Coordinates of C-alpha atoms in Angstrom, one line a residue:
X12 CA -9.4 243.2 44.2
X13 CA -8.5 245.3 41.2
X14 CA -11.4 243.9 39.3
X15 CA -13.8 244.7 42.1
X16 CA -12.5 248.3 42.3
X17 CA -12.9 248.8 38.5
X18 CA -16.4 247.3 38.7
X19 CA -17.3 249.6 41.5
X20 CA -15.9 252.6 39.7
X21 CA -17.8 251.8 36.6
X22 CA -21.0 251.2 38.5
X23 CA -20.7 254.5 40.4
X24 CA -20.1 256.3 37.1
X25 CA -23.2 254.7 35.6
X26 CA -25.2 255.8 38.6
X27 CA -24.1 259.4 38.1
X28 CA -25.0 259.4 34.4
X29 CA -28.4 258.0 35.3
X30 CA -28.9 260.7 37.9
X31 CA -29.0 258.1 40.8
X32 CA -26.0 259.7 42.6
X33 CA -26.2 263.3 43.8
X34 CA -23.6 265.8 42.6
X35 CA -22.6 268.6 44.9
X36 CA -21.5 272.1 44.1
X37 CA -17.8 272.8 44.8
X38 CA -19.0 275.6 47.2
X39 CA -19.1 274.0 50.6
X40 CA -21.4 276.6 52.0
X41 CA -24.2 276.0 49.4
X42 CA -23.8 272.3 48.9
X43 CA -26.6 270.2 50.4
X44 CA -25.6 267.2 52.6
X45 CA -24.7 264.2 50.5
X46 CA -27.0 261.3 50.8
X47 CA -26.0 257.7 50.9
X48 CA -27.0 255.7 47.9
X49 CA -27.0 252.0 48.2
X50 CA -27.7 249.4 45.6
X51 CA -27.5 245.6 46.2
X52 CA -27.2 242.4 44.2
X53 CA -28.3 238.9 45.2
X54 CA -26.0 235.9 44.8
X55 CA -23.5 237.9 42.8
X56 CA -25.9 237.8 39.8
X57 CA -29.0 239.5 38.5
X58 CA -30.0 243.2 38.6
X59 CA -29.1 245.9 41.1
X60 CA -31.9 247.0 43.4
X61 CA -32.5 249.5 46.2
X62 CA -32.4 247.6 49.6
X63 CA -34.9 250.1 51.0
X64 CA -37.5 248.6 48.6
X65 CA -36.5 245.0 48.4
X66 CA -34.8 242.7 51.0
X67 CA -31.3 241.5 50.4
X68 CA -31.3 237.7 50.0
X69 CA -28.9 235.9 52.4
X70 CA -29.1 232.2 51.6
X71 CA -28.0 230.3 54.7
X72 CA -25.1 228.0 54.1
X73 CA -23.8 229.6 50.8
X74 CA -20.4 231.2 51.1
X75 CA -21.1 233.7 48.3
X76 CA -24.1 235.4 50.0
X77 CA -25.1 238.8 48.7
X78 CA -23.7 242.3 48.7
X79 CA -24.3 246.0 48.3
X80 CA -22.5 248.9 46.8
X81 CA -22.3 251.8 49.3
X82 CA -21.5 254.9 47.2
X83 CA -19.6 257.8 48.7
X84 CA -19.1 260.3 45.9
X85 CA -20.1 263.8 46.8
X86 CA -18.1 266.1 44.5
X87 CA -19.0 267.3 41.0
X88 CA -15.4 267.4 39.8
X89 CA -14.8 263.6 40.2
X90 CA -11.6 264.3 42.2
X91 CA -12.8 265.1 45.7
X92 CA -14.3 262.3 47.8
X93 CA -16.0 262.6 51.1
X94 CA -15.6 259.7 53.5
X95 CA -17.4 258.9 56.8
X96 CA -17.7 256.1 59.2
X97 CA -20.8 254.0 58.4
X98 CA -23.0 252.3 61.0
X99 CA -25.2 249.3 60.2
X100 CA -27.7 248.3 62.8
X101 CA -30.2 245.3 62.9
X102 CA -33.2 246.1 64.9
X103 CA -33.7 244.3 68.3
X104 CA -37.2 243.3 67.4
X105 CA -36.3 241.4 64.2
X106 CA -33.2 239.9 65.9
X107 CA -35.5 238.4 68.5
X108 CA -37.9 237.2 65.9
X109 CA -35.2 235.3 64.1
X110 CA -35.4 232.6 66.8
X111 CA -31.7 233.0 67.8
X112 CA -30.1 235.0 70.6
X113 CA -28.3 238.2 69.5
X114 CA -25.0 236.5 70.4
X115 CA -25.8 233.5 68.2
X116 CA -26.9 235.6 65.3
X117 CA -23.8 237.8 65.6
X118 CA -21.7 234.7 64.7
X119 CA -24.1 233.3 62.2
X120 CA -24.5 236.4 60.0
X121 CA -21.1 237.5 58.7
X122 CA -20.2 240.8 57.1
X123 CA -17.1 242.0 55.4
X124 CA -16.1 245.0 53.2
X125 CA -13.7 245.2 50.3
X126 CA -11.2 247.6 51.9
X127 CA -9.3 248.1 55.1
X128 CA -8.9 251.6 56.4
X129 CA -5.5 250.6 57.8
X130 CA -4.1 248.8 54.7
X131 CA -4.9 251.3 51.9
X132 CA -7.8 249.3 50.5
X133 CA -5.8 246.2 49.5
X134 CA -7.8 243.5 51.2
X135 CA -11.2 242.3 52.4
X136 CA -11.9 242.9 56.1
X137 CA -14.3 240.9 58.2
X138 CA -16.5 243.1 60.4
X139 CA -17.8 242.0 63.8
X140 CA -21.2 242.8 65.3
X141 CA -21.6 244.3 68.7
X142 CA -24.7 243.3 70.7
X143 CA -26.4 246.4 72.3
X144 CA -28.1 246.2 75.7
X145 CA -31.4 246.3 73.9
X146 CA -30.5 243.2 71.8
X147 CA -29.8 244.9 68.5
X148 CA -26.7 244.1 66.4
X149 CA -24.5 247.0 65.2
X150 CA -21.2 247.3 63.4
X151 CA -19.1 250.1 62.1
X152 CA -17.4 250.4 58.7
X153 CA -14.5 252.8 59.1
X154 CA -14.0 255.8 56.9
X155 CA -12.4 254.8 53.6
X156 CA -9.1 256.7 53.3
X157 CA -8.1 255.5 49.8
X158 CA -10.2 257.7 47.5
X159 CA -12.9 255.0 47.2
X160 CA -15.7 255.2 44.7
X161 CA -17.7 253.2 47.2
X162 CA -17.5 250.2 49.4
X163 CA -18.8 246.7 48.7
X164 CA -20.4 245.2 51.7
X165 CA -20.9 241.4 51.6
X166 CA -23.2 239.3 53.8
X167 CA -23.0 235.6 54.3
X168 CA -25.0 233.4 56.7
X169 CA -24.5 230.1 58.4
X170 CA -26.8 227.2 57.5
X171 CA -30.2 227.4 59.0
X172 CA -33.7 225.8 58.6
X173 CA -36.1 228.6 59.5
X174 CA -36.1 232.0 57.8
X175 CA -36.2 235.6 59.1
X176 CA -36.3 239.1 57.7
X177 CA -34.0 241.3 59.6
X178 CA -34.8 245.0 59.5
X179 CA -31.8 247.4 59.5
X180 CA -30.6 250.9 59.2
X181 CA -27.5 252.2 57.5
X182 CA -26.3 255.7 58.4
X183 CA -23.2 257.9 57.8
X184 CA -21.8 259.6 60.8
X185 CA -19.8 262.3 59.1
X186 CA -21.0 266.0 59.0
X187 CA -20.9 266.0 55.2
X188 CA -23.8 263.5 55.0
X189 CA -27.5 263.7 55.5
X190 CA -28.0 262.3 59.0
X191 CA -31.2 260.5 58.0
X192 CA -30.6 256.7 58.1
X193 CA -31.2 254.5 55.1
X194 CA -33.6 251.6 55.7
X195 CA -32.7 248.2 54.4
X196 CA -33.6 244.6 55.2
X197 CA -32.0 241.1 54.9
X198 CA -34.0 238.0 54.1
X199 CA -32.0 235.4 55.9
X200 CA -33.4 232.1 54.8
X201 CA -32.5 228.4 55.0
X202 CA -33.5 225.0 53.6
X203 CA -35.2 222.1 55.1
X204 CA -32.8 219.6 56.7
X205 CA -30.0 222.0 57.3
X206 CA -28.7 222.7 60.8
X207 CA -27.1 225.8 62.3
X208 CA -23.4 225.7 62.8
X209 CA -22.3 224.9 66.3
X210 CA -19.5 227.4 67.0
X211 CA -16.7 226.5 69.4
X212 CA -15.2 228.9 71.9
X213 CA -12.3 231.1 70.5
X214 CA -9.2 230.7 72.7
X215 CA -5.5 231.3 72.9
X216 CA -2.5 229.0 73.3
X217 CA -0.4 228.3 76.4
X218 CA 2.8 226.4 75.4
X219 CA 4.4 224.0 77.9
X220 CA 7.6 222.1 77.8
X221 CA 6.7 218.6 76.5
X222 CA 5.4 216.4 79.3
X223 CA 4.1 212.8 79.2
X224 CA 0.5 212.4 80.1
X225 CA -0.1 208.8 79.0
X226 CA 2.1 205.7 78.5
X227 CA 0.3 202.4 78.7
X228 CA 3.6 200.5 78.8
X229 CA 4.3 201.7 82.4
X230 CA 0.9 202.9 83.6
X231 CA 1.5 206.6 83.3
X232 CA -2.0 208.2 83.2
X233 CA -3.7 204.8 82.7
X234 CA -3.5 201.2 83.8
X235 CA -0.6 199.2 82.5
X236 CA -1.4 197.3 79.3
X237 CA -2.1 197.7 75.6
X238 CA -5.3 199.3 74.4
X239 CA -7.4 196.6 72.7
X240 CA -9.3 196.9 69.4
X241 CA -12.5 198.8 69.8
X242 CA -11.3 200.2 73.1
X243 CA -10.2 203.7 74.3
X244 CA -7.6 205.1 76.6
X245 CA -8.9 208.1 78.6
X246 CA -6.4 210.9 79.1
X247 CA -6.9 213.6 81.7
X248 CA -5.7 217.0 80.5
X249 CA -7.2 219.4 83.1
X250 CA -5.0 220.0 86.1
X251 CA -1.9 218.2 84.7
X252 CA 1.4 219.5 83.2
X253 CA 0.5 223.1 84.2
X254 CA -3.0 223.0 82.6
X255 CA -5.7 224.6 84.8
X256 CA -8.4 222.5 86.3
X257 CA -11.1 224.5 84.4
X258 CA -11.3 226.4 81.2
X259 CA -9.2 224.2 78.8
X260 CA -10.9 224.2 75.4
X261 CA -8.4 222.1 73.4
X262 CA -5.1 220.4 73.8
X263 CA -2.1 219.8 71.5
X264 CA -0.7 216.2 72.0
X265 CA 1.9 214.2 70.3
X266 CA 0.3 210.7 70.1
X267 CA 2.5 207.6 69.5
X268 CA 1.5 204.1 68.8
X269 CA 4.0 201.3 69.5
X270 CA 4.0 197.5 69.6
X271 CA 0.8 197.2 67.6
X272 CA -0.3 193.6 66.9
X273 CA -2.3 194.6 63.8
X274 CA -2.7 197.3 61.2
X275 CA -5.0 199.8 62.8
X276 CA -5.7 203.5 63.5
X277 CA -6.3 205.8 66.5
X278 CA -9.0 208.4 66.7
X279 CA -8.6 211.3 69.3
X280 CA -11.8 213.1 70.4
X281 CA -13.3 214.8 73.4
X282 CA -14.6 212.5 76.1
X283 CA -18.4 212.4 76.2
X284 CA -18.8 213.2 72.5
X285 CA -19.7 210.9 69.7
X286 CA -16.6 209.2 68.2
X287 CA -15.8 210.7 64.8
X288 CA -14.9 208.5 61.8
X289 CA -11.8 210.5 60.9
X290 CA -8.5 209.0 62.1
X291 CA -5.5 210.8 63.5
X292 CA -2.9 208.1 63.5
X293 CA -2.5 205.1 61.1
X294 CA 0.0 202.3 61.7
X295 CA 1.0 198.8 60.6
X296 CA 1.7 195.8 62.8
X297 CA 5.0 196.3 64.7
X298 CA 5.4 199.9 63.7
X299 CA 6.2 202.8 66.1
X300 CA 4.8 206.1 64.7
X301 CA 3.8 209.5 66.1
X302 CA 1.5 212.3 65.0
X303 CA 0.6 215.6 66.5
X304 CA -3.1 216.0 67.4
X305 CA -5.1 219.1 68.2
X306 CA -8.3 217.9 69.9
X307 CA -11.1 219.6 71.9
X308 CA -11.2 218.7 75.5
X309 CA -14.4 217.1 77.0
X310 CA -16.5 218.8 79.6
X311 CA -14.8 216.6 82.3
X312 CA -11.3 217.8 81.2
X313 CA -10.4 214.6 79.4
X314 CA -9.9 213.2 75.8
X315 CA -10.3 209.7 74.5
X316 CA -7.8 207.8 72.3
X317 CA -9.6 205.0 70.5
X318 CA -7.8 202.0 68.9
X319 CA -9.6 200.4 66.0
X320 CA -8.2 196.9 65.8
X321 CA -5.7 194.6 67.5
X322 CA -3.9 196.0 70.5
X323 CA -1.3 198.7 70.8
X324 CA 0.6 200.7 73.4
X325 CA -0.4 204.3 73.3
X326 CA 1.7 207.3 74.4
X327 CA 0.5 210.9 74.7
X328 CA 2.8 213.9 75.3
X329 CA 1.4 217.4 75.8
X330 CA 3.1 220.4 74.2
X331 CA 0.4 223.0 75.0
X332 CA -3.3 223.8 75.5
X333 CA -5.9 226.4 74.6
X334 CA -7.9 228.4 77.0
X335 CA -11.0 230.6 76.4
X336 CA -10.2 234.3 76.0
X337 CA -6.9 236.0 76.0
X338 CA -5.0 234.2 78.7
X339 CA -2.5 232.7 76.2
X340 CA -0.7 233.4 73.0
X341 CA -2.3 234.1 69.5
X342 CA -1.3 232.4 66.3
X343 CA 0.2 234.0 63.1
X344 CA 0.3 231.8 60.0
X345 CA 3.2 232.2 57.6
X346 CA 3.9 230.8 54.2
X347 CA 5.9 227.6 54.7
X348 CA 9.6 228.2 54.7
X349 CA 12.6 225.9 55.3
X350 CA 14.6 227.1 58.4
X351 CA 16.8 224.0 58.8
X352 CA 18.3 221.3 56.6
X353 CA 21.5 219.6 57.7
X354 CA 22.0 218.3 54.2
X355 CA 22.3 221.8 52.8
X356 CA 25.3 224.1 53.7
X357 CA 23.3 227.1 52.3
X358 CA 20.3 226.6 54.6
X359 CA 22.4 225.3 57.6
X360 CA 25.9 226.6 57.2
X361 CA 28.8 225.0 59.1
X362 CA 30.1 226.8 62.3
X363 CA 33.0 226.1 64.6
X364 CA 30.6 225.0 67.3
X365 CA 28.7 222.7 64.9
X366 CA 30.3 221.3 61.7
X367 CA 28.0 220.9 58.7
X368 CA 26.4 217.4 58.4
X369 CA 24.0 215.0 60.2
X370 CA 23.2 215.2 63.9
X371 CA 25.0 212.6 65.9
X372 CA 23.6 210.4 68.6
X373 CA 23.2 212.2 71.9
X374 CA 23.8 215.5 70.1
X375 CA 21.6 218.6 69.7
X376 CA 21.2 221.2 66.9
X377 CA 19.7 224.6 67.7
X378 CA 17.3 226.5 65.5
X379 CA 17.2 230.3 66.0
X380 CA 13.6 231.5 65.5
X381 CA 14.3 235.0 66.7
X382 CA 16.0 236.0 63.4
X383 CA 12.7 236.0 61.6
X384 CA 10.1 236.1 64.4
X385 CA 11.6 237.9 67.4
X386 CA 8.3 238.0 69.2
X387 CA 7.5 234.3 69.0
X388 CA 6.8 232.5 72.3
X389 CA 6.2 229.1 70.5
X390 CA 6.6 227.9 67.0
X391 CA 4.9 225.3 64.8
X392 CA 7.4 223.3 62.7
X393 CA 7.2 220.3 60.4
X394 CA 10.3 218.3 61.5
X395 CA 11.6 215.6 59.1
X396 CA 14.2 212.9 59.8
X397 CA 16.0 211.4 56.9
X398 CA 19.0 209.1 56.3
X399 CA 19.1 207.8 59.9
X400 CA 21.8 205.1 60.5
X401 CA 19.9 203.6 63.5
X402 CA 16.5 203.4 65.0
X403 CA 16.1 206.6 67.1
X404 CA 13.9 209.5 68.1
X405 CA 14.1 213.3 68.2
X406 CA 13.0 215.5 71.0
X407 CA 12.1 219.2 70.4
X408 CA 12.3 221.6 73.4
X409 CA 13.0 225.2 74.3
X410 CA 16.7 226.0 74.4
X411 CA 17.9 226.6 77.9
X412 CA 15.4 224.2 79.5
X413 CA 16.0 220.7 80.7
X414 CA 15.6 218.1 78.0
X415 CA 12.3 216.3 78.4
X416 CA 11.9 212.5 78.0
X417 CA 8.9 212.9 75.7
X418 CA 9.8 212.3 72.0
X419 CA 8.3 214.1 69.0
X420 CA 9.5 212.0 66.2
X421 CA 10.3 208.2 66.1
X422 CA 12.1 206.5 63.1
X423 CA 13.9 203.4 62.0
X424 CA 17.2 203.1 60.2
X425 CA 16.9 204.4 56.6
X426 CA 13.4 205.8 57.1
X427 CA 12.3 209.3 56.0
X428 CA 9.4 210.5 58.2
X429 CA 8.0 213.9 59.3
X430 CA 5.9 215.1 62.2
X431 CA 4.5 218.5 63.1
X432 CA 5.9 219.9 66.3
X433 CA 4.6 222.8 68.3
X434 CA 7.3 223.8 70.8
X435 CA 8.0 226.7 73.1
X436 CA 10.8 229.0 72.2
X437 CA 13.7 229.5 74.6
X438 CA 14.4 232.9 76.2
X439 CA 17.1 233.5 73.6
X440 CA 14.7 232.7 70.7
X441 CA 15.9 229.3 69.9
X442 CA 14.6 225.7 69.8
X443 CA 16.7 222.6 70.3
X444 CA 16.3 219.3 68.4
X445 CA 18.0 216.3 70.1
X446 CA 18.8 213.0 68.3
X447 CA 19.0 210.0 70.6
X448 CA 21.1 207.5 68.7
X449 CA 23.1 207.0 65.4
X450 CA 23.2 209.9 63.0
X451 CA 20.4 211.6 61.1
X452 CA 19.7 214.5 58.9
X453 CA 17.1 216.9 60.2
X454 CA 14.8 219.3 58.3
X455 CA 12.5 221.9 59.9
X456 CA 9.9 224.0 58.0
X457 CA 8.0 226.7 59.8
X458 CA 4.2 227.2 59.3
X459 CA 3.5 229.7 62.0
X460 CA 4.2 231.0 65.5
X461 CA 2.5 232.1 68.7
X462 CA 2.9 235.6 70.2
X463 CA 0.9 238.4 71.8
X464 CA -0.7 239.3 68.5
X465 CA -2.5 237.3 65.8
X466 CA -5.6 235.0 65.7
X467 CA -7.5 233.0 68.2
X468 CA -8.2 229.3 67.8
X469 CA -11.7 227.6 67.5
X470 CA -11.6 223.8 68.0
X471 CA -14.1 221.9 65.8
X472 CA -13.2 218.3 66.2
X473 CA -12.4 216.2 63.0
X474 CA -14.3 217.3 59.9
X475 CA -13.5 215.8 56.5
X476 CA -13.0 218.5 53.9
X477 CA -11.2 216.5 51.2
X478 CA -11.1 212.9 50.1
X479 CA -10.0 212.2 46.5
X480 CA -11.3 208.6 46.9
X481 CA -14.9 209.8 46.9
X482 CA -17.2 209.9 43.8
X483 CA -16.0 212.6 41.5
X484 CA -12.6 212.7 43.1
X485 CA -9.3 212.4 41.2
X486 CA -6.0 211.0 42.4
X487 CA -3.2 213.5 42.7
X488 CA -0.7 212.8 39.9
X489 CA 3.0 213.5 39.7
X490 CA 4.0 217.1 40.0
X491 CA 0.3 218.0 40.2
X492 CA -1.6 220.3 42.6
X493 CA -5.1 220.2 43.9
X494 CA -7.0 223.1 45.5
X495 CA -9.8 223.1 48.0
X496 CA -11.5 225.7 50.3
X497 CA -11.7 224.4 53.9
X498 CA -13.2 227.6 55.3
X499 CA -16.7 227.0 54.0
X500 CA -20.2 226.8 55.6
X501 CA -20.6 223.3 54.2
X502 CA -17.8 222.1 56.5
X503 CA -19.1 224.1 59.5
X504 CA -16.4 226.8 59.1
X505 CA -17.2 230.5 58.5
X506 CA -16.0 231.7 55.0
X507 CA -14.9 235.1 56.3
X508 CA -12.2 236.0 58.9
X509 CA -10.4 232.6 58.9
X510 CA -6.7 233.0 58.9
X511 CA -5.6 229.3 59.2
X512 CA -6.7 225.8 59.8
X513 CA -5.3 222.8 61.7
X514 CA -5.7 219.6 59.6
X515 CA -4.8 215.9 59.6
X516 CA -3.6 215.2 56.0
X517 CA -3.4 211.5 55.0
X518 CA -1.7 209.9 52.0
X519 CA -2.9 206.5 50.9
X520 CA -2.6 204.2 47.9
X521 CA 0.6 205.8 46.6
X522 CA 2.2 204.2 43.5
X523 CA 5.7 205.4 44.4
X524 CA 7.7 207.0 47.2
X525 CA 6.9 210.7 47.3
X526 CA 5.9 213.6 49.5
X527 CA 3.1 216.1 49.7
X528 CA 3.5 219.9 50.3
X529 CA 0.6 222.0 51.6
X530 CA 0.4 225.7 50.9
X531 CA -2.0 228.7 50.8
X532 CA -3.0 229.7 47.3
X533 CA -4.2 233.4 47.2
X534 CA -5.4 233.5 43.6
X535 CA -8.5 233.2 41.4
X536 CA -6.3 231.6 38.8
X537 CA -4.1 228.6 39.6
X538 CA -0.8 228.4 37.7
X539 CA 1.3 225.7 39.2
X540 CA 4.7 227.3 40.0
X541 CA 8.0 225.8 40.9
X542 CA 8.1 222.7 43.0
X543 CA 7.9 223.6 46.7
X544 CA 11.2 223.3 48.6
X545 CA 9.5 222.0 51.7
X546 CA 7.4 218.9 52.5
X547 CA 4.6 218.2 55.0
X548 CA 4.2 214.4 54.5
X549 CA 6.6 211.8 53.2
X550 CA 5.5 208.3 52.3
X551 CA 6.5 205.1 50.5
X552 CA 4.6 203.2 47.8
X553 CA 1.5 201.6 49.2
X554 CA 1.8 203.2 52.6
X555 CA -1.1 204.9 54.5
X556 CA 0.3 207.7 56.7
X557 CA -1.1 210.9 58.2
X558 CA 0.6 214.1 59.4
X559 CA -0.7 217.1 61.2
X560 CA -0.6 220.3 59.1
X561 CA -1.3 223.9 60.1
X562 CA -1.9 225.9 57.0
X563 CA -2.6 229.6 56.4
X564 CA -5.9 230.4 54.6
X565 CA -5.9 233.3 52.2
X566 CA -8.7 235.9 52.4
X567 CA -11.7 234.7 50.4
X568 CA -12.3 236.7 47.2
X569 CA -14.8 236.4 44.4
X570 CA -13.5 235.6 40.9
X571 CA -16.8 236.7 39.4
X572 CA -20.3 235.2 39.8
X573 CA -20.4 232.5 42.4
X574 CA -16.8 231.4 41.7
X575 CA -14.4 231.8 44.6
X576 CA -10.6 232.1 44.6
X577 CA -8.1 231.7 47.4
X578 CA -7.7 228.2 48.6
X579 CA -5.4 225.7 50.2
X580 CA -3.2 223.7 47.7
X581 CA -1.6 220.3 47.9
X582 CA 1.3 219.3 45.7
X583 CA 2.4 215.7 45.0
X584 CA 6.0 215.1 43.9
X585 CA 6.0 211.6 42.4
X586 CA 3.6 208.9 41.2
X587 CA -0.1 209.1 42.0
X588 CA -1.8 209.1 45.4
X589 CA -5.1 209.6 47.1
X590 CA -5.3 212.5 49.6
X591 CA -7.6 213.0 52.6
X592 CA -7.8 216.1 54.8
X593 CA -9.7 216.5 58.1
X594 CA -9.9 219.9 59.8
X595 CA -9.8 219.9 63.6
X596 CA -10.1 223.7 64.1
X597 CA -9.4 227.1 62.7
X598 CA -7.8 230.4 63.6
X599 CA -9.9 233.5 63.3
X600 CA -9.7 237.3 63.4
X601 CA -11.2 239.0 66.4

């Protein structure tokens, strides 16, 4: 950001010396209205040009896009700056000629500026188009209040095959400016073979106390009997466990496989859609294992759980669902932080009501979320069980509610295993974690929470964004980190305005017992820091195991040229391991 500001200041100064920027007299009564001066650059390279004379190139499917400097300087002493709201409008005629509806184009053509009027110019802000009754697109860039030398406006477009030149007007609305609009145009072009991104419907989350929707062992939600290899269990979501009969866009399920006869995997996907290749749950013969799944709901209100090989009993417990619009809660991502660790008296101090140490069988430990997030209605945690003395399970539920029968985490004696849990918060701001048998140490790391403010969720279905086994990939070594950008047009996600992603992260081919930690990396330059104190995925040598991860995504910034900073990082503690990540949806600003 500082580099961008310095570059803008230097550019503005150069324009003044060249006579390209008008200087005003200090006398307000004789000074002519200041004119907007706009100069653009294509693909973050090449020469500046006037967009009134040459179209701004917007290559479909490239995150970098193009940008323009909008210069505000109107004083000859270099100290007084005049600011005004700017309005950018794309003409209805050229929008119609693009071949897309205004509503489609408004989501395909993204704009952001390099300051926020509410945060003193320290971030990039995504701007959203408004569709006028005539079919034009318009957006407002608020007055810069931070003594700006100008604003950098960046444009990026979703993949597309056909091209279109979009005619536009840029005008300042303040009285200190010439009211005449500045004409400019955008050449939005694509490449043969590319397809427009299919955008999902943004929605909000409705948490529910965990409830069982499917159990093939006893016929809950399906006929009694294991799901065979190459077969699917269909799970109805709409109209059950408090979910409405219509309008459910996605569901959060805890899916468990038990009694499998062979090594296999389960794929969760919306009924009626093509089955993806990305798996959600991997297991070995005889194993009982769970994983949280966020999956779009089919048009008929159901989802399918497909078993690849052998036969296995499948269980599905709902913890919440998404609805279109604002009928539910919004999500706020946070940097991962450890809130509970019964092994540590510093993180989980002893109290008279609950002595320090493992959680006994039939006992519960409470986690107070209100201390750090008093407005949270539900919370997303990575819950890990370690050092268990017996086979058991953990149930997460809102404090003050009846304990459900649906489990969140299953484990065997001596095993260390995590699972992501999304659970409502009790009226007093706490969540309970119940251990069924034996004793076990419990760890809980927060990654985000749901409240009245934050971002809305867009389901995508599984999309592979990382696979170190592919050509050009590199196994993740001991104490090494890798970085990748999931919010990219090449994965069907918009590069601007994404605040977080839901992923299924899988470790496979590990050479030793280890764990992975997933974290947002808001930097153009990656300097591995101290080893993270939290984990998202624990595994043993040779094991293939996934876990759901909800990660914050930093605001996308340029590091110069077409190089982008800000990414999601993954750290490996020991040995070497291949890592796979599949995005199932993303959180976005309004």
